[in-house]
Short mmCIF file of N, CA and C in Angstrom, two decimals:
data_model
loop_
_atom_site.label_atom_id
_atom_site.label_comp_id
_atom_site.label_asym_id
_atom_site.label_seq_id
_atom_site.Cartn_x
_atom_site.Cartn_y
_atom_site.Cartn_z
N UNK K 1 0.84 -1.19 0.00
CA UNK K 1 0.00 0.00 0.00
C UNK K 1 0.88 1.25 0.00
N UNK K 2 0.39 2.29 -0.60
CA UNK K 2 1.12 3.55 -0.57
C UNK K 2 0.91 4.21 0.77
N UNK K 3 1.39 5.44 0.92
CA UNK K 3 1.25 6.12 2.20
C UNK K 3 -0.20 6.44 2.51
N UNK K 4 -1.06 6.47 1.51
CA UNK K 4 -2.47 6.75 1.76
C UNK K 4 -3.30 5.93 0.78
N UNK K 5 -3.89 4.85 1.27
CA UNK K 5 -4.73 3.98 0.45
C UNK K 5 -6.05 3.76 1.16
N UNK K 6 -7.08 3.50 0.39
CA UNK K 6 -8.36 3.17 1.00
C UNK K 6 -9.02 2.06 0.20
N UNK K 7 -9.82 1.28 0.89
CA UNK K 7 -10.56 0.19 0.27
C UNK K 7 -11.96 0.17 0.84
N UNK K 8 -12.94 -0.08 0.02
CA UNK K 8 -14.31 -0.26 0.49
C UNK K 8 -14.69 -1.71 0.25
N UNK K 9 -14.98 -2.43 1.32
CA UNK K 9 -15.34 -3.85 1.22
C UNK K 9 -16.61 -4.08 2.03
N UNK K 10 -17.47 -5.01 1.59
CA UNK K 10 -18.64 -5.32 2.40
C UNK K 10 -18.24 -6.14 3.62
N UNK K 11 -18.89 -5.83 4.76
CA UNK K 11 -18.63 -6.64 5.95
C UNK K 11 -19.63 -7.79 6.00
N UNK K 12 -19.62 -8.56 7.07
CA UNK K 12 -20.48 -9.74 7.17
C UNK K 12 -21.96 -9.40 7.17
N UNK K 13 -22.32 -8.20 7.62
CA UNK K 13 -23.73 -7.81 7.68
C UNK K 13 -24.19 -7.19 6.36
N UNK K 14 -23.31 -7.12 5.36
CA UNK K 14 -23.68 -6.55 4.07
C UNK K 14 -23.49 -5.06 3.97
N UNK K 15 -22.99 -4.42 5.03
CA UNK K 15 -22.72 -2.99 5.00
C UNK K 15 -21.37 -2.75 4.34
N UNK K 16 -21.23 -1.59 3.76
CA UNK K 16 -19.94 -1.22 3.18
C UNK K 16 -19.05 -0.67 4.29
N UNK K 17 -17.82 -1.12 4.33
CA UNK K 17 -16.87 -0.68 5.35
C UNK K 17 -15.70 -0.03 4.64
N UNK K 18 -15.30 1.15 5.10
CA UNK K 18 -14.18 1.86 4.52
C UNK K 18 -12.97 1.68 5.41
N UNK K 19 -11.86 1.28 4.82
CA UNK K 19 -10.60 1.15 5.56
C UNK K 19 -9.62 2.13 4.94
N UNK K 20 -9.10 3.04 5.73
CA UNK K 20 -8.14 4.04 5.28
C UNK K 20 -6.84 3.77 6.01
N UNK K 21 -5.77 3.57 5.26
CA UNK K 21 -4.47 3.29 5.85
C UNK K 21 -3.52 4.43 5.54
N UNK K 22 -2.92 5.00 6.56
CA UNK K 22 -1.87 6.00 6.39
C UNK K 22 -0.61 5.42 6.98
N UNK K 23 0.47 6.15 6.90
CA UNK K 23 1.72 5.65 7.46
C UNK K 23 1.68 5.56 8.98
N UNK K 24 0.71 6.23 9.61
CA UNK K 24 0.65 6.28 11.07
C UNK K 24 -0.56 5.59 11.67
N UNK K 25 -1.61 5.36 10.89
CA UNK K 25 -2.81 4.81 11.50
C UNK K 25 -3.65 4.04 10.49
N UNK K 26 -4.58 3.29 11.04
CA UNK K 26 -5.57 2.58 10.23
C UNK K 26 -6.93 2.96 10.78
N UNK K 27 -7.78 3.51 9.93
CA UNK K 27 -9.12 3.91 10.32
C UNK K 27 -10.10 3.02 9.59
N UNK K 28 -10.90 2.28 10.34
CA UNK K 28 -11.93 1.43 9.74
C UNK K 28 -13.27 1.98 10.19
N UNK K 29 -14.16 2.23 9.24
CA UNK K 29 -15.42 2.87 9.58
C UNK K 29 -16.53 2.32 8.70
N UNK K 30 -17.70 2.12 9.28
CA UNK K 30 -18.87 1.74 8.48
C UNK K 30 -19.56 3.01 8.01
N UNK K 31 -20.51 2.87 7.12
CA UNK K 31 -21.19 4.04 6.58
C UNK K 31 -21.94 4.81 7.67
N UNK K 32 -22.38 4.13 8.73
CA UNK K 32 -23.11 4.80 9.81
C UNK K 32 -22.19 5.63 10.70
N UNK K 33 -20.96 5.21 10.84
CA UNK K 33 -20.05 5.91 11.75
C UNK K 33 -18.96 6.68 11.03
N UNK K 34 -18.99 6.69 9.69
CA UNK K 34 -17.91 7.33 8.93
C UNK K 34 -17.76 8.81 9.28
N UNK K 35 -18.85 9.58 9.19
CA UNK K 35 -18.74 11.02 9.45
C UNK K 35 -18.32 11.33 10.89
N UNK K 36 -18.95 10.72 11.91
CA UNK K 36 -18.48 10.99 13.27
C UNK K 36 -17.01 10.59 13.48
N UNK K 37 -16.60 9.46 12.90
CA UNK K 37 -15.20 9.04 13.03
C UNK K 37 -14.26 10.03 12.37
N UNK K 38 -14.63 10.49 11.18
CA UNK K 38 -13.78 11.44 10.47
C UNK K 38 -13.72 12.78 11.21
N UNK K 39 -14.84 13.22 11.79
CA UNK K 39 -14.83 14.46 12.58
C UNK K 39 -13.88 14.31 13.77
N UNK K 40 -13.92 13.15 14.41
CA UNK K 40 -13.02 12.90 15.54
C UNK K 40 -11.57 12.95 15.08
N UNK K 41 -11.26 12.27 13.96
CA UNK K 41 -9.90 12.27 13.43
C UNK K 41 -9.46 13.68 13.06
N UNK K 42 -10.35 14.45 12.42
CA UNK K 42 -10.01 15.82 12.04
C UNK K 42 -9.79 16.69 13.27
N UNK K 43 -10.54 16.44 14.34
CA UNK K 43 -10.33 17.17 15.58
C UNK K 43 -8.96 16.87 16.17
N UNK K 44 -8.55 15.61 16.12
CA UNK K 44 -7.23 15.22 16.61
C UNK K 44 -6.15 15.90 15.78
N UNK K 45 -6.32 15.90 14.46
CA UNK K 45 -5.34 16.54 13.58
C UNK K 45 -5.29 18.04 13.86
N UNK K 46 -6.43 18.67 14.04
CA UNK K 46 -6.47 20.11 14.34
C UNK K 46 -5.73 20.41 15.64
N UNK K 47 -5.92 19.57 16.66
CA UNK K 47 -5.20 19.75 17.92
C UNK K 47 -3.69 19.62 17.73
N UNK K 48 -3.27 18.65 16.93
CA UNK K 48 -1.84 18.47 16.66
C UNK K 48 -1.26 19.66 15.91
N UNK K 49 -2.00 20.18 14.94
CA UNK K 49 -1.53 21.35 14.18
C UNK K 49 -1.42 22.56 15.09
N UNK K 50 -2.40 22.76 15.96
CA UNK K 50 -2.36 23.88 16.89
C UNK K 50 -1.15 23.77 17.82
N UNK K 51 -0.91 22.58 18.33
CA UNK K 51 0.25 22.36 19.20
C UNK K 51 1.55 22.61 18.44
N UNK K 52 1.63 22.12 17.20
CA UNK K 52 2.81 22.33 16.37
C UNK K 52 3.04 23.82 16.14
N UNK K 53 1.97 24.56 15.83
CA UNK K 53 2.11 26.00 15.58
C UNK K 53 2.57 26.73 16.83
N UNK K 54 2.07 26.33 18.00
CA UNK K 54 2.52 26.95 19.26
C UNK K 54 4.00 26.69 19.48
N UNK K 55 4.44 25.45 19.26
CA UNK K 55 5.85 25.11 19.44
C UNK K 55 6.72 25.82 18.41
N UNK K 56 6.25 25.94 17.18
CA UNK K 56 6.99 26.63 16.13
C UNK K 56 7.17 28.10 16.48
N UNK K 57 6.13 28.72 16.98
CA UNK K 57 6.20 30.12 17.40
C UNK K 57 7.23 30.29 18.52
N UNK K 58 7.22 29.40 19.49
CA UNK K 58 8.18 29.46 20.59
C UNK K 58 9.60 29.27 20.08
N UNK K 59 9.81 28.32 19.18
CA UNK K 59 11.15 28.09 18.63
C UNK K 59 11.64 29.29 17.83
N UNK K 60 10.76 29.92 17.07
CA UNK K 60 11.15 31.12 16.32
C UNK K 60 11.53 32.25 17.27
N UNK K 61 10.77 32.40 18.34
CA UNK K 61 11.07 33.43 19.34
C UNK K 61 12.43 33.16 19.99
N UNK K 62 12.69 31.90 20.31
CA UNK K 62 13.98 31.54 20.91
C UNK K 62 15.12 31.78 19.92
N UNK K 63 14.91 31.50 18.65
CA UNK K 63 15.94 31.73 17.63
C UNK K 63 16.29 33.21 17.54
N UNK K 64 15.28 34.06 17.60
CA UNK K 64 15.52 35.51 17.58
C UNK K 64 16.32 35.93 18.80
N UNK K 65 15.99 35.38 19.96
CA UNK K 65 16.73 35.72 21.19
C UNK K 65 18.18 35.28 21.08
N UNK K 66 18.44 34.09 20.57
CA UNK K 66 19.82 33.61 20.43
C UNK K 66 20.59 34.46 19.43
N UNK K 67 19.97 34.81 18.30
CA UNK K 67 20.63 35.65 17.31
C UNK K 67 20.96 37.02 17.89
N UNK K 68 20.02 37.57 18.64
CA UNK K 68 20.24 38.87 19.28
C UNK K 68 21.38 38.78 20.28
N UNK K 69 21.40 37.73 21.07
CA UNK K 69 22.47 37.56 22.06
C UNK K 69 23.81 37.40 21.37
N UNK K 70 23.87 36.65 20.27
CA UNK K 70 25.12 36.48 19.54
C UNK K 70 25.59 37.79 18.92
N UNK K 71 24.66 38.58 18.38
CA UNK K 71 25.03 39.87 17.80
C UNK K 71 25.55 40.82 18.88
N UNK K 72 24.88 40.85 20.02
CA UNK K 72 25.32 41.72 21.12
C UNK K 72 26.68 41.28 21.64
N UNK K 73 26.91 39.99 21.72
CA UNK K 73 28.19 39.47 22.19
C UNK K 73 29.30 39.83 21.21
N UNK K 74 29.04 39.72 19.90
CA UNK K 74 30.08 40.02 18.91
C UNK K 74 30.36 41.51 18.83
N UNK K 75 29.41 42.36 19.17
CA UNK K 75 29.62 43.81 19.15
C UNK K 75 30.50 44.28 20.30
N UNK K 76 30.54 43.54 21.40
CA UNK K 76 31.33 43.94 22.56
C UNK K 76 32.75 43.40 22.52
N UNK K 77 33.08 42.52 21.63
CA UNK K 77 34.42 41.93 21.57
C UNK K 77 35.36 42.77 20.77
#
């Protein structure tokens, strides 16, 4: 399978089941639970993106502080 593949196969009860495989997870959902499951997954992804953005902002701020400290140190030598 590639990094993102999906298959729709009937289950034993005759319902269609969607299986989505990514490099990090496997999501199996029936037609009745597909939308709620996807909303939950999207919520998890949104939380991860928000956390990543917060950490990225902090790292950028720290980089500016280090660059400023290095410039100030080189000006006094």
